[in-house]
Coordinates of C-alpha atoms and ligand atoms in Angstrom, one line a residue:
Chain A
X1 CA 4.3 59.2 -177.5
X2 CA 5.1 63.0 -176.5
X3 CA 1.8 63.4 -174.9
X4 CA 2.8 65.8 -172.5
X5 CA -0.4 65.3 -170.5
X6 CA 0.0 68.3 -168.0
X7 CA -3.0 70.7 -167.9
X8 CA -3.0 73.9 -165.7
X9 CA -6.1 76.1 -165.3
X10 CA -5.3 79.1 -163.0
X11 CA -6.5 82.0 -161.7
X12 CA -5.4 85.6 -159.7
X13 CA -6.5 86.3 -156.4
X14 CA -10.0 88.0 -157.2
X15 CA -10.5 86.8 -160.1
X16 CA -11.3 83.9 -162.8
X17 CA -12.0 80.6 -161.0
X18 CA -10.0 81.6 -157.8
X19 CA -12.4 81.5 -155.4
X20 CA -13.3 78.5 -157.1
X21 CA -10.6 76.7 -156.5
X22 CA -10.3 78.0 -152.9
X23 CA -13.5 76.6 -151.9
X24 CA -12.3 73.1 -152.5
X25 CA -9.2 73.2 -150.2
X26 CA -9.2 71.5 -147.1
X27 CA -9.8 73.9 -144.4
X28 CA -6.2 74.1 -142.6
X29 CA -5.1 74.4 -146.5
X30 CA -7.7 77.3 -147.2
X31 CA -6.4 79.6 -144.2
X32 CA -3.2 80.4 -145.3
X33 CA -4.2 79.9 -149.2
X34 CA -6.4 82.7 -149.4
X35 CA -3.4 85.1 -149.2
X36 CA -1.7 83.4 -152.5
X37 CA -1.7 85.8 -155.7
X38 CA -2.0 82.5 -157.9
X39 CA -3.9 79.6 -157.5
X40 CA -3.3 77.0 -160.1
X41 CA -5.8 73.6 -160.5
X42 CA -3.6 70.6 -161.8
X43 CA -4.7 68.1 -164.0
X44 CA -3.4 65.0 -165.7
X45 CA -5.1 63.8 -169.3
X46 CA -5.7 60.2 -168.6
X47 CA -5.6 58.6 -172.0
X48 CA -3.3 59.2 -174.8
X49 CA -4.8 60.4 -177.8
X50 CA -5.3 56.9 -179.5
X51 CA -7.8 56.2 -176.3
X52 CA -5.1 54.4 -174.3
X53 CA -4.6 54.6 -171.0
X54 CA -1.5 56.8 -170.2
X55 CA 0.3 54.9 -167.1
X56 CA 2.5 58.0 -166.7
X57 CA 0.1 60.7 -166.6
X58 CA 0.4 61.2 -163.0
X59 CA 3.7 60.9 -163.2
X60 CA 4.6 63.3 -166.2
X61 CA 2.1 65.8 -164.5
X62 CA 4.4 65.8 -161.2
X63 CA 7.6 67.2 -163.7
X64 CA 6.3 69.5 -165.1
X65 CA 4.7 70.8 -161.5
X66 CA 8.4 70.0 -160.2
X67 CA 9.5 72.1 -163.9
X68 CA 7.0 75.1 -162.9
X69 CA 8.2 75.2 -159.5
X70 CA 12.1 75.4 -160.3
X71 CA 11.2 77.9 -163.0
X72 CA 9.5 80.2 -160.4
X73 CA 12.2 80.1 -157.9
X74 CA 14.7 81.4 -160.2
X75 CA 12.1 84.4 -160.6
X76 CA 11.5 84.4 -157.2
X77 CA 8.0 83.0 -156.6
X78 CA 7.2 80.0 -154.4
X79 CA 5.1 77.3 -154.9
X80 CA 3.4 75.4 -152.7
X81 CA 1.8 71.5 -154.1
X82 CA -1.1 70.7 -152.1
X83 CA -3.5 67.3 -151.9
X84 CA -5.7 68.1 -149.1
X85 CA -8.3 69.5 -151.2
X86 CA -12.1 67.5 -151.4
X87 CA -12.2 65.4 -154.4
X88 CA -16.1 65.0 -155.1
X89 CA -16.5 68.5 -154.1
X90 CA -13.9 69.2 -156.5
X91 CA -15.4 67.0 -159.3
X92 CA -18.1 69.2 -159.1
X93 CA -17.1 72.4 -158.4
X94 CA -14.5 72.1 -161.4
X95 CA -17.2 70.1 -163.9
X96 CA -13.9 69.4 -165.8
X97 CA -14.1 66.9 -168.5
X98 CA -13.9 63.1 -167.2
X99 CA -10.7 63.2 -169.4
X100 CA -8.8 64.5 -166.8
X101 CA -7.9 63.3 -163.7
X102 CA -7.4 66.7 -160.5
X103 CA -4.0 66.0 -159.1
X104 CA -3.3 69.2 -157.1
X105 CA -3.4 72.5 -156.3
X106 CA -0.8 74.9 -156.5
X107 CA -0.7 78.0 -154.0
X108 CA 2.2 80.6 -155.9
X109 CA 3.4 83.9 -155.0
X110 CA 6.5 86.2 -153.7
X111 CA 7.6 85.3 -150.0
X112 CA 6.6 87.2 -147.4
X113 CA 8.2 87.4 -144.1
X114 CA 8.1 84.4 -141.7
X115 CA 7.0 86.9 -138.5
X116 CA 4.0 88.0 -140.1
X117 CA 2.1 84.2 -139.8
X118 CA 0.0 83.5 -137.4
X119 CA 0.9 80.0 -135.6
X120 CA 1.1 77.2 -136.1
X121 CA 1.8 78.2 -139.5
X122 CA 5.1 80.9 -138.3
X123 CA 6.5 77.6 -136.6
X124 CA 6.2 75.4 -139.8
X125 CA 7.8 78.1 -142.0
X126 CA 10.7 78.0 -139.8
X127 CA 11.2 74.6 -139.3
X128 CA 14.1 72.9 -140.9
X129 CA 12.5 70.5 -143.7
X130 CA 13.4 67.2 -143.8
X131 CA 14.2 65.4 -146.3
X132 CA 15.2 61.1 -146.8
X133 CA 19.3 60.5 -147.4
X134 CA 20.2 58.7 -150.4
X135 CA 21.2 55.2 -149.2
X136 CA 17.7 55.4 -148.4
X137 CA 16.0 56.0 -151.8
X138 CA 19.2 54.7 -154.0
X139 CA 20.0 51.0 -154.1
X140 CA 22.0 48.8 -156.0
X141 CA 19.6 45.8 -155.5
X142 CA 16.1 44.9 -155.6
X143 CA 16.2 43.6 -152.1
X144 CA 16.8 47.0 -151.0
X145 CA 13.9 48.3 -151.9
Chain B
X1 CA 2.8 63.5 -145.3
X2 CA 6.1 63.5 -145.9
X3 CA 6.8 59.9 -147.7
X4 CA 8.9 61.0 -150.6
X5 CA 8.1 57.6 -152.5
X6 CA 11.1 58.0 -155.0
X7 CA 13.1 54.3 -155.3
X8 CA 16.2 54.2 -157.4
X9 CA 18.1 50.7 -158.4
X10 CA 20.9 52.2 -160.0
X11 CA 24.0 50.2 -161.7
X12 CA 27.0 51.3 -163.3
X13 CA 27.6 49.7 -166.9
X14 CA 29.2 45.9 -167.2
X15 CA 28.7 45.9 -163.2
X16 CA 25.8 45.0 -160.3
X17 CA 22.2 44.4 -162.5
X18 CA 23.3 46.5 -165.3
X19 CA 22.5 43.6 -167.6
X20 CA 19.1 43.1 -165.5
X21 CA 18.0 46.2 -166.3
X22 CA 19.0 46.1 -169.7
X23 CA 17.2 43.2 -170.4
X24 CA 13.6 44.1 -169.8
X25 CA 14.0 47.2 -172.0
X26 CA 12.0 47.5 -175.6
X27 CA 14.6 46.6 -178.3
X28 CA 14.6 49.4 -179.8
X29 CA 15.8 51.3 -176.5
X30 CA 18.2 48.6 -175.7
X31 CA 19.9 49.3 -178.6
X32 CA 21.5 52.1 -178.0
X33 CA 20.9 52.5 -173.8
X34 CA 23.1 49.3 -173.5
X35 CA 26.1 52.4 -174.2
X36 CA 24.8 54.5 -171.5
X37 CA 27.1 54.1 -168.9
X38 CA 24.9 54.3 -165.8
X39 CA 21.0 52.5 -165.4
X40 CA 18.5 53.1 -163.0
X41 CA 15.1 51.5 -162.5
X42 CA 13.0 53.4 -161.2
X43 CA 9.9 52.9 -158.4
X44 CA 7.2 54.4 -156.8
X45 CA 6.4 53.2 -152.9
X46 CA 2.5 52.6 -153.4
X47 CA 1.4 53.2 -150.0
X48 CA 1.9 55.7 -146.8
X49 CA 3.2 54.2 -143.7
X50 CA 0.0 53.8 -142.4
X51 CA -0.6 51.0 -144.8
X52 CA -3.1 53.4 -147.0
X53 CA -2.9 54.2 -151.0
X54 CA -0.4 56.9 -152.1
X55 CA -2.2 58.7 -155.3
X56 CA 0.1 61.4 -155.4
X57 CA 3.0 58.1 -155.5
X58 CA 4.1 57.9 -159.6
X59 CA 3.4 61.8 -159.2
X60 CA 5.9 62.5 -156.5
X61 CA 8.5 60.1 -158.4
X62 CA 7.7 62.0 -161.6
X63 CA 8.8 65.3 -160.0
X64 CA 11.9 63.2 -158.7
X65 CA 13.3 62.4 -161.6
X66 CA 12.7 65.7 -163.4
X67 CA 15.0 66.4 -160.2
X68 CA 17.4 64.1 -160.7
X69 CA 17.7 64.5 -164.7
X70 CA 18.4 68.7 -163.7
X71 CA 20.7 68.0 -161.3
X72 CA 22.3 65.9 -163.9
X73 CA 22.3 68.4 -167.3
X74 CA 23.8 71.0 -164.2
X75 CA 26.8 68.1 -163.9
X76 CA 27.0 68.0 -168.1
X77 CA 25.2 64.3 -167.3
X78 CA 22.3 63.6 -169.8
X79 CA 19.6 61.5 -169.1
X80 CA 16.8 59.6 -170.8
X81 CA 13.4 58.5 -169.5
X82 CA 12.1 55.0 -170.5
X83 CA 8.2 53.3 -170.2
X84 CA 9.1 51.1 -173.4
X85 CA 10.1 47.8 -171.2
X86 CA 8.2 44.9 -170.7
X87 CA 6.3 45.3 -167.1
X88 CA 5.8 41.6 -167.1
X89 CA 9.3 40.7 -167.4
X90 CA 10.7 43.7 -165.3
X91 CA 8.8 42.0 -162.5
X92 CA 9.8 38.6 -162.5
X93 CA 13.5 39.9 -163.7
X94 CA 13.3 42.8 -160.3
X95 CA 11.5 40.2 -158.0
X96 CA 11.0 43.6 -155.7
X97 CA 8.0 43.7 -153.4
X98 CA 4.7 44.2 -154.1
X99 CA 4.8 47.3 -152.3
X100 CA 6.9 49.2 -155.0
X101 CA 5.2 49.8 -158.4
X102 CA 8.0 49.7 -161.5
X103 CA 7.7 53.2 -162.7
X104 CA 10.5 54.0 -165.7
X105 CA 14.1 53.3 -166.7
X106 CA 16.5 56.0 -166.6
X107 CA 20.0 55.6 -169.1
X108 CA 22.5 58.4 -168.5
X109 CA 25.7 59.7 -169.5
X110 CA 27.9 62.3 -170.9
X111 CA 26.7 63.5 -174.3
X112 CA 28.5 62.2 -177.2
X113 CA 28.8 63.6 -180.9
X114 CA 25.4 63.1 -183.2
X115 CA 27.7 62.0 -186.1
X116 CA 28.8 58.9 -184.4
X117 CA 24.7 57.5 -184.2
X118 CA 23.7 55.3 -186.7
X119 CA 20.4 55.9 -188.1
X120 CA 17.7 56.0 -186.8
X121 CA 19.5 57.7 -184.4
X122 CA 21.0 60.3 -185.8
X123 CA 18.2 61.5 -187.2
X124 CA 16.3 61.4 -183.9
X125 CA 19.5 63.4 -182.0
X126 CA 19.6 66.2 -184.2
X127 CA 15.2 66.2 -184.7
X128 CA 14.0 69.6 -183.0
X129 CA 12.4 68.7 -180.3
X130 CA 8.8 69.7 -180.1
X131 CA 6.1 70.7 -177.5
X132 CA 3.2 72.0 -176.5
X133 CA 3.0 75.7 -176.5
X134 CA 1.5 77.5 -173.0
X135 CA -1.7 77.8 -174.7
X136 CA -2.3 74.2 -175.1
X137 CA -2.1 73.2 -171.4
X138 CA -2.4 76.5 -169.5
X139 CA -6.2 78.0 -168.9
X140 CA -8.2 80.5 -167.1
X141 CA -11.3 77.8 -167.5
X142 CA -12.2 74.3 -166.8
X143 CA -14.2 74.1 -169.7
X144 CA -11.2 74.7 -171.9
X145 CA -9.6 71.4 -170.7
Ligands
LIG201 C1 1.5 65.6 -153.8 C2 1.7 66.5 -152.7 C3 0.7 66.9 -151.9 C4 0.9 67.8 -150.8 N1 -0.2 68.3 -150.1 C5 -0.1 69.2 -149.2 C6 -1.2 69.8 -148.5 O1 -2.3 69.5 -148.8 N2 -0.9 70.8 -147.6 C7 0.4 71.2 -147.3 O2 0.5 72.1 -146.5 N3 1.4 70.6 -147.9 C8 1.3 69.7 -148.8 N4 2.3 69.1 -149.5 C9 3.7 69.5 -149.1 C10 4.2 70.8 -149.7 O3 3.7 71.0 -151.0 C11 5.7 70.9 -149.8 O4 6.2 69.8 -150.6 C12 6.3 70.7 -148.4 O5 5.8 71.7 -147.6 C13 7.8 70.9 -148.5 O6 8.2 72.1 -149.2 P1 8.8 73.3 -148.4 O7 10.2 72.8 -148.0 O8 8.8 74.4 -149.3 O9 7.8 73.4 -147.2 C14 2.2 68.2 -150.5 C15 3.2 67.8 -151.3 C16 3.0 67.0 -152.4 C17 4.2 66.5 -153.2
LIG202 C1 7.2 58.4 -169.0 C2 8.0 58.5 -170.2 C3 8.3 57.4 -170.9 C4 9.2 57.5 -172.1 N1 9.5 56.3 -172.7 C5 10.4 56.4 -173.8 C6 10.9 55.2 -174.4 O1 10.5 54.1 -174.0 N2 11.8 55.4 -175.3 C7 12.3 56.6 -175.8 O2 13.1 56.6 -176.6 N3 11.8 57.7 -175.2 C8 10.9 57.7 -174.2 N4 10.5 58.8 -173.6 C9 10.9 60.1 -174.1 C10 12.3 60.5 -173.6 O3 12.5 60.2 -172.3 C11 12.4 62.1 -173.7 O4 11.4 62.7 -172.8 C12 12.2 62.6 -175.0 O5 13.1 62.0 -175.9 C13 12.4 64.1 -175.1 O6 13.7 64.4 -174.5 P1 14.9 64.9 -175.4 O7 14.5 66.3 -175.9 O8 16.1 64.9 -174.5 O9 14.9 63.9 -176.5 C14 9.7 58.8 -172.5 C15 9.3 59.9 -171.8 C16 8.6 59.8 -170.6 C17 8.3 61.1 -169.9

């Protein structure tokens, strides 16, 4: 079933829903987000279109976010996924359609220069990102896991 | 949070819990994935380390396979997202922990040639593949969700 249940509605700084979707963000999400030339409100279509619960929907929303990012790098604009936003707030704010499900909230825009944050947010720009090795996500047994 | 929740159980054809894997797929994907020389089951970790839900997990594993399956086309590797298996099976068959929700099956491999499929799949191979134009999933509105 080639659902493709991602749904994006977005908005430039200034305009549309952007201050919209800024007001939902947590505050130590909002400081920084404000800046962003893009916001973008994610959501997932719960049910396929025979009524059916789509198990994936979550999970195809996440590649095609993971798809929009990759795409934006190679024109050079970052993306930056964010979950600390206020759900009921949210639900309201966004009055979307009980259809969908709000997964996340998408800050995008050309990178500036590290020097000109404030902290704490110079220091996390600059810190090396960690990430988990294979052997400890890949397995060749259930017991692994 | 930094949990990364992406589980892979990966097995090389005719080797490990190939056959496993196999097994719990729909027929009509075992048919033709039991040629695809490399299997991976795929989970999501359902919860933080803190003990509390992950929402964002089959999300997060979602963008990690898009990941993986780039990665791969970059190597000339093709791969092939599957929900059609049996979820009851696939758990007694994985016996993994309760902590790790079965998410998809992956089959990759190196392409072959169309012309060596036998219907339906040759068909399928050479169908153009279709999706949803911008306009169908990207908006400057909630209400148009
Ligand atoms: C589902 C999800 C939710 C996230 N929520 C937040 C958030 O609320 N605030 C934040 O600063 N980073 C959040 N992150 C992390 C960033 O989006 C990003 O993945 C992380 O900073 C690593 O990317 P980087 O190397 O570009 O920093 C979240 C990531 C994911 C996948
Ligand atoms: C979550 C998910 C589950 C899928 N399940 C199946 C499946 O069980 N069998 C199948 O043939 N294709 C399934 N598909 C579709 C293929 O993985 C693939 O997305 C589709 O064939 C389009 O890719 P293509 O252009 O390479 O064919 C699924 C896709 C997703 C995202």
């Amino acid at each position: 079933m080639n659902e493709q249940p991602w749904r994006f509605v977005y908005a430039e700084r200034g305009k549309g829903h952007y201050d919209d979707i800024l007001s939902v963000l947590m505050p130590g999400n909002a400081l920084w987000a404000c800046n962003a030339p893009l916001l973008i409100a994610v959501f997932a279509k719960k049910y396929f279109s025979d009524g059916t619960t789509n198990l994936h929907a979550w999970h195809d929303v996440g590649a095609a976010c993971m798809s929009l990012l990759l795409q934006g790098v190679s024109l050079g604009i970052y993306g930056h996924q964010m979950g600390g936003f206020d759900r009921e707030k949210a639900k309201l704010v966004f009055g979307n359609s009980d259809d969908y499900d709000i997964v996340s909230i998408m800050a995008l825009g050309y990178p500036g220069e590290a020097d000109a944050l404030e902290e704490p947010f110079k220091t996390r720009e600059t810190t090396p990102r960690v990430r988990r090795t294979p052997e400890l996500f890949a397995f060749t047994s259930f017991e692994q896991l």
